[in-house]
C-alpha positions as MATLAB code, in Angstrom:
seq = 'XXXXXXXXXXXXXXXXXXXXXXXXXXXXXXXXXXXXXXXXXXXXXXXXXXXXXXXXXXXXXXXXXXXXXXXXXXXXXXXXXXXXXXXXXXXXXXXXXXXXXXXXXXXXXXXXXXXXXXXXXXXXXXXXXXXXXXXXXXXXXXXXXXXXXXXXXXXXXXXXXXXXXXXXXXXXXXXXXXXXXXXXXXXXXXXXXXXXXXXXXXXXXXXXXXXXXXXXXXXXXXXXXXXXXXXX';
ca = [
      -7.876   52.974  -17.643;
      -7.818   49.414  -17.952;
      -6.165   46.584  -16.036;
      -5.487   44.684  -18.991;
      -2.212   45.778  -20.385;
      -1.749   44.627  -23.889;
       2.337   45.114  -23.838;
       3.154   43.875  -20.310;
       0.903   40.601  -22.245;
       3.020   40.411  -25.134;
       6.209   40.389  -23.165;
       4.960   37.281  -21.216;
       4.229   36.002  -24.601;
       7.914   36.396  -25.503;
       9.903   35.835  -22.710;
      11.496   32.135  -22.489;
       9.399   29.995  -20.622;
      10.004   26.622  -18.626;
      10.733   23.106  -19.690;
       6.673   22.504  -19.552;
       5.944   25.027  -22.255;
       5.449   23.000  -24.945;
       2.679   21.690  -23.261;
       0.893   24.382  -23.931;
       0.747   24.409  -27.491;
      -0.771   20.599  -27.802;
      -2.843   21.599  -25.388;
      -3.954   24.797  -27.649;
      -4.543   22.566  -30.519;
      -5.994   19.970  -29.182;
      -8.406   21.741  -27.838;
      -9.560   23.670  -31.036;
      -9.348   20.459  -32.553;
     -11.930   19.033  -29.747;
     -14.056   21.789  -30.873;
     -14.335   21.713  -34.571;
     -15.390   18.047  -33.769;
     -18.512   18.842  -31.414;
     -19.193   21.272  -33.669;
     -19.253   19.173  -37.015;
     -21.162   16.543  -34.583;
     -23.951   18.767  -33.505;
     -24.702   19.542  -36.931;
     -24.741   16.126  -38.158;
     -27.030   15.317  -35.339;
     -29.131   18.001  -36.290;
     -29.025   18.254  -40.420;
     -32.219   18.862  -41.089;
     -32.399   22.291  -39.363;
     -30.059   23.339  -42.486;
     -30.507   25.053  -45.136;
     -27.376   22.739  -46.806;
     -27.426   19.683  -45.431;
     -25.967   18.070  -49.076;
     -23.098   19.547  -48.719;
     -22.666   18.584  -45.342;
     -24.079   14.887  -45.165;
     -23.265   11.952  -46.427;
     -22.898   10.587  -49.361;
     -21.574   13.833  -50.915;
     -21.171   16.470  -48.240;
     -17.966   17.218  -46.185;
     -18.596   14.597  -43.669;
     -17.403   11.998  -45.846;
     -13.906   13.906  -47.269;
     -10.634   13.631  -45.362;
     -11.073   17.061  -43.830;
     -14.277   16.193  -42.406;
     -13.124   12.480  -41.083;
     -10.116   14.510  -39.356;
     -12.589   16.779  -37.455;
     -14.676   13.734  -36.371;
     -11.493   12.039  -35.311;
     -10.934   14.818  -32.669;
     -12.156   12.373  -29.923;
      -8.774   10.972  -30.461;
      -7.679   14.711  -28.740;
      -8.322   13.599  -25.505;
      -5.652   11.602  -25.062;
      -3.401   14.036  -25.651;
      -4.889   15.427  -22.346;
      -4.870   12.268  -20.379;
      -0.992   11.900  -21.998;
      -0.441   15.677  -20.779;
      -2.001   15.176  -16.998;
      -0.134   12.371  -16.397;
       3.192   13.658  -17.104;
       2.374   16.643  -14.886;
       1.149   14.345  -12.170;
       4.397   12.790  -12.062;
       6.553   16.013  -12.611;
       4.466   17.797   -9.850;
       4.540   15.248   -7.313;
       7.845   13.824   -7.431;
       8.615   17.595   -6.137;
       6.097   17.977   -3.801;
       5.097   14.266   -2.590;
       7.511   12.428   -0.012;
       7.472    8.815    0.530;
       4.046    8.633    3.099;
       1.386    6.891    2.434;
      -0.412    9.631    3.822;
       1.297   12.428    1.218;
      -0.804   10.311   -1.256;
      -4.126   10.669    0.501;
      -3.310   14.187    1.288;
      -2.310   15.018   -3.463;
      -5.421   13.418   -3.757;
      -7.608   15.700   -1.115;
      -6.232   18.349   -2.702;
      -6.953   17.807   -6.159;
     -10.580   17.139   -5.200;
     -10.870   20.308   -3.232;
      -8.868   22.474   -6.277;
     -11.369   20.656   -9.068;
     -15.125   20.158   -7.352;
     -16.152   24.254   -6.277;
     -15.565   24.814   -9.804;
     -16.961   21.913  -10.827;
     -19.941   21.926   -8.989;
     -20.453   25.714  -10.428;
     -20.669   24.513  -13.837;
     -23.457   21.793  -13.253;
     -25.528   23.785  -11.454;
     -25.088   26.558  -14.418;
     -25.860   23.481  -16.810;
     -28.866   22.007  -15.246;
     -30.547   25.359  -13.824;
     -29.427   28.286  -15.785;
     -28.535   27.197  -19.485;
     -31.788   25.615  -20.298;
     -32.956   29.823  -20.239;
     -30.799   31.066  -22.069;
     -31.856   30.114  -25.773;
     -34.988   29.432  -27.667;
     -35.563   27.416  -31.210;
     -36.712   24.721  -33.124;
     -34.041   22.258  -31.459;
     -33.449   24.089  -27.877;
     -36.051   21.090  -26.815;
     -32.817   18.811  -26.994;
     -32.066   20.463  -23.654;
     -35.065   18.145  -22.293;
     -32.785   14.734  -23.165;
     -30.015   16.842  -21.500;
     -31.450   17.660  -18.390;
     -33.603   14.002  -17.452;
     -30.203   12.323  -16.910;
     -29.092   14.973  -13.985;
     -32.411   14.163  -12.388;
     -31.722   10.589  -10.716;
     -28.071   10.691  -11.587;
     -26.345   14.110  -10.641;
     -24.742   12.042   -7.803;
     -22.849   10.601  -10.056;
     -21.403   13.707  -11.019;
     -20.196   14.747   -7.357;
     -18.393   11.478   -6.965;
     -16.827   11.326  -10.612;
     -18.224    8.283  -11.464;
     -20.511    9.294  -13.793;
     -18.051    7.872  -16.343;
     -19.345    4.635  -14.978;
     -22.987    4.775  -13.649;
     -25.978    4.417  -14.842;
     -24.003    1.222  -16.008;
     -24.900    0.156  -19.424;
     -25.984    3.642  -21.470;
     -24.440    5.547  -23.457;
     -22.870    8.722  -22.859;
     -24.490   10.876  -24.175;
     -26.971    9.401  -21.751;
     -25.550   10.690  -18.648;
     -26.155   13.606  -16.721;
     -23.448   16.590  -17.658;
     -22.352   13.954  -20.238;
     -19.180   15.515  -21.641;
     -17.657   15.472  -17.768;
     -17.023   12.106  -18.530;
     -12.880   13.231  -19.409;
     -12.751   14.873  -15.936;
     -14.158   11.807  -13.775;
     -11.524    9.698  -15.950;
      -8.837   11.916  -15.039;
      -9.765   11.767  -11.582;
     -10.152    7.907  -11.258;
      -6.641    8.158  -12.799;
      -5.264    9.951  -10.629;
      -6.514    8.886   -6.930;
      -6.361    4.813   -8.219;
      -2.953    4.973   -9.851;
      -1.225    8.472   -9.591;
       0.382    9.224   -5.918;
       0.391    5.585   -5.619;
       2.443    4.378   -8.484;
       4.869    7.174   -7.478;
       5.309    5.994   -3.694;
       6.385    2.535   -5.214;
       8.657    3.851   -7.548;
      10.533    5.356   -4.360;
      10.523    2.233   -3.205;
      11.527    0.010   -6.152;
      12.206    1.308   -9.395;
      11.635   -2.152  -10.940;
       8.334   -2.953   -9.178;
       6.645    0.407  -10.394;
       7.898   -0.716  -14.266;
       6.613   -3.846  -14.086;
       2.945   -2.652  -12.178;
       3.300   -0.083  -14.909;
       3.556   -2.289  -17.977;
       1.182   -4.703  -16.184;
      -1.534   -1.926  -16.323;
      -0.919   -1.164  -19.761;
      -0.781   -4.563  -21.192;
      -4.441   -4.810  -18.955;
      -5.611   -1.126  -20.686;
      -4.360   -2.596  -24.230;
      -6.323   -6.167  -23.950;
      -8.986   -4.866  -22.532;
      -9.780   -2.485  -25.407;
      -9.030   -4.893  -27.597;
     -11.697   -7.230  -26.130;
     -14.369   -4.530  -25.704;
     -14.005   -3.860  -29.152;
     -14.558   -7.302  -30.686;
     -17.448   -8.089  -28.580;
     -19.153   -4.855  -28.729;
     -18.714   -4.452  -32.433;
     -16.504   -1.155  -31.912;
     -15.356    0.816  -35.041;
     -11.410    0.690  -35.953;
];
């Protein structure tokens, strides 16, 4: 009576699985972990809606214990993703990718087709349909959410919205918590296919572009963060 068969489900959860499985796990928990965090940050964004925002605030509330510091240190999650998509990248493509330049272009035409329908679906769902669907003192906070995708849903289409408007915040931009998926895509058409066609080529080349690019990441963090003041 019902397509979903709870014992043909639990078997799949049994059986032995492939060298990737792991995988899923972290990403399982890093996930929930991503969660908790929006969760605790909406309602310290929002504490006076509460009926107990002492025990949640600081000085006293949960906030400012070790439980609460882990949960707002789930931002740190994400790069268990990036970690995660870049391993996959590699594992996937060194299978499927042969040495043209143009089995590059072609990876990254398909990740852009597999990724923007889907994509697309869930921006028009945020800017058109979600603002409907709830009422309240604080569903006016959709209003801050919504201006953004006004001038800059472009931004969105070409995953750049990481990037553009240059200079705000992101919480400023339009569909602002996208801003993972246009990193992951920068990622992977700047560096990805590429990095892999040169380690066909020369082993030693791709090491050194890839320890070049991480020495760049590292300093340039490190740079951001003492001019811009960035918390350790």
């Amino acid at each position: 009576w019902t397509h979903w068969d709870l014992n043909r489900h639990i078997q799949r959860i049994c059986i032995q699985r492939g060298e990737t499985a792991c995988l899923d796990g972290l990403k399982v928990c890093s996930i929930l972990w991503v969660i908790s965090g929006h969760v605790f940050a909406i309602q310290s964004s929002s504490g006076p809606g509460y009926i107990n925002p002492r025990a949640f605030l600081p000085p006293t509330g949960i906030t400012t214990s070790l439980i609460g510091q882990l949960l707002f240190s789930s931002r740190f999650a994400v790069d268990t993703f990036l970690c995660i998509s870049g391993f996959l990248v590699v594992t996937t493509l060194e299978k499927k990718m042969d040495s043209r330049v143009r089995a590059a272009f072609e990876a990254m035409a398909l990740r852009i087709i597999r990724i923007t329908p889907l994509y697309l679906a869930c921006l028009f769902f945020w800017i058109l349909i979600a603002p409907h669907l709830g009422s309240g003192p604080f569903w006016y906070q959709w209003r801050a959410f919504l201006d953004p995708c006004r001038k800059f849903w472009w931004t969105n289409v070409l995953f750049v919205n990481n990037l553009l408007p240059a200079g705000t915040t992101t919480t400023s931009t339009c569909f602002y918590h996208s801003w993972y998926l246009a990193v992951d895509m920068q990622l992977f058409c700047l560096l990805g296919p590429w990095l892999l066609l040169i380690s066909r080529r020369s082993r030693s080349v791709a090491q050194t572009v890839t320890f070049g690019l991480w020495l760049a990441s590292v300093l340039a963090t490190a740079i951001l963060t003492y001019r811009r003041r960035w918390s350790l």
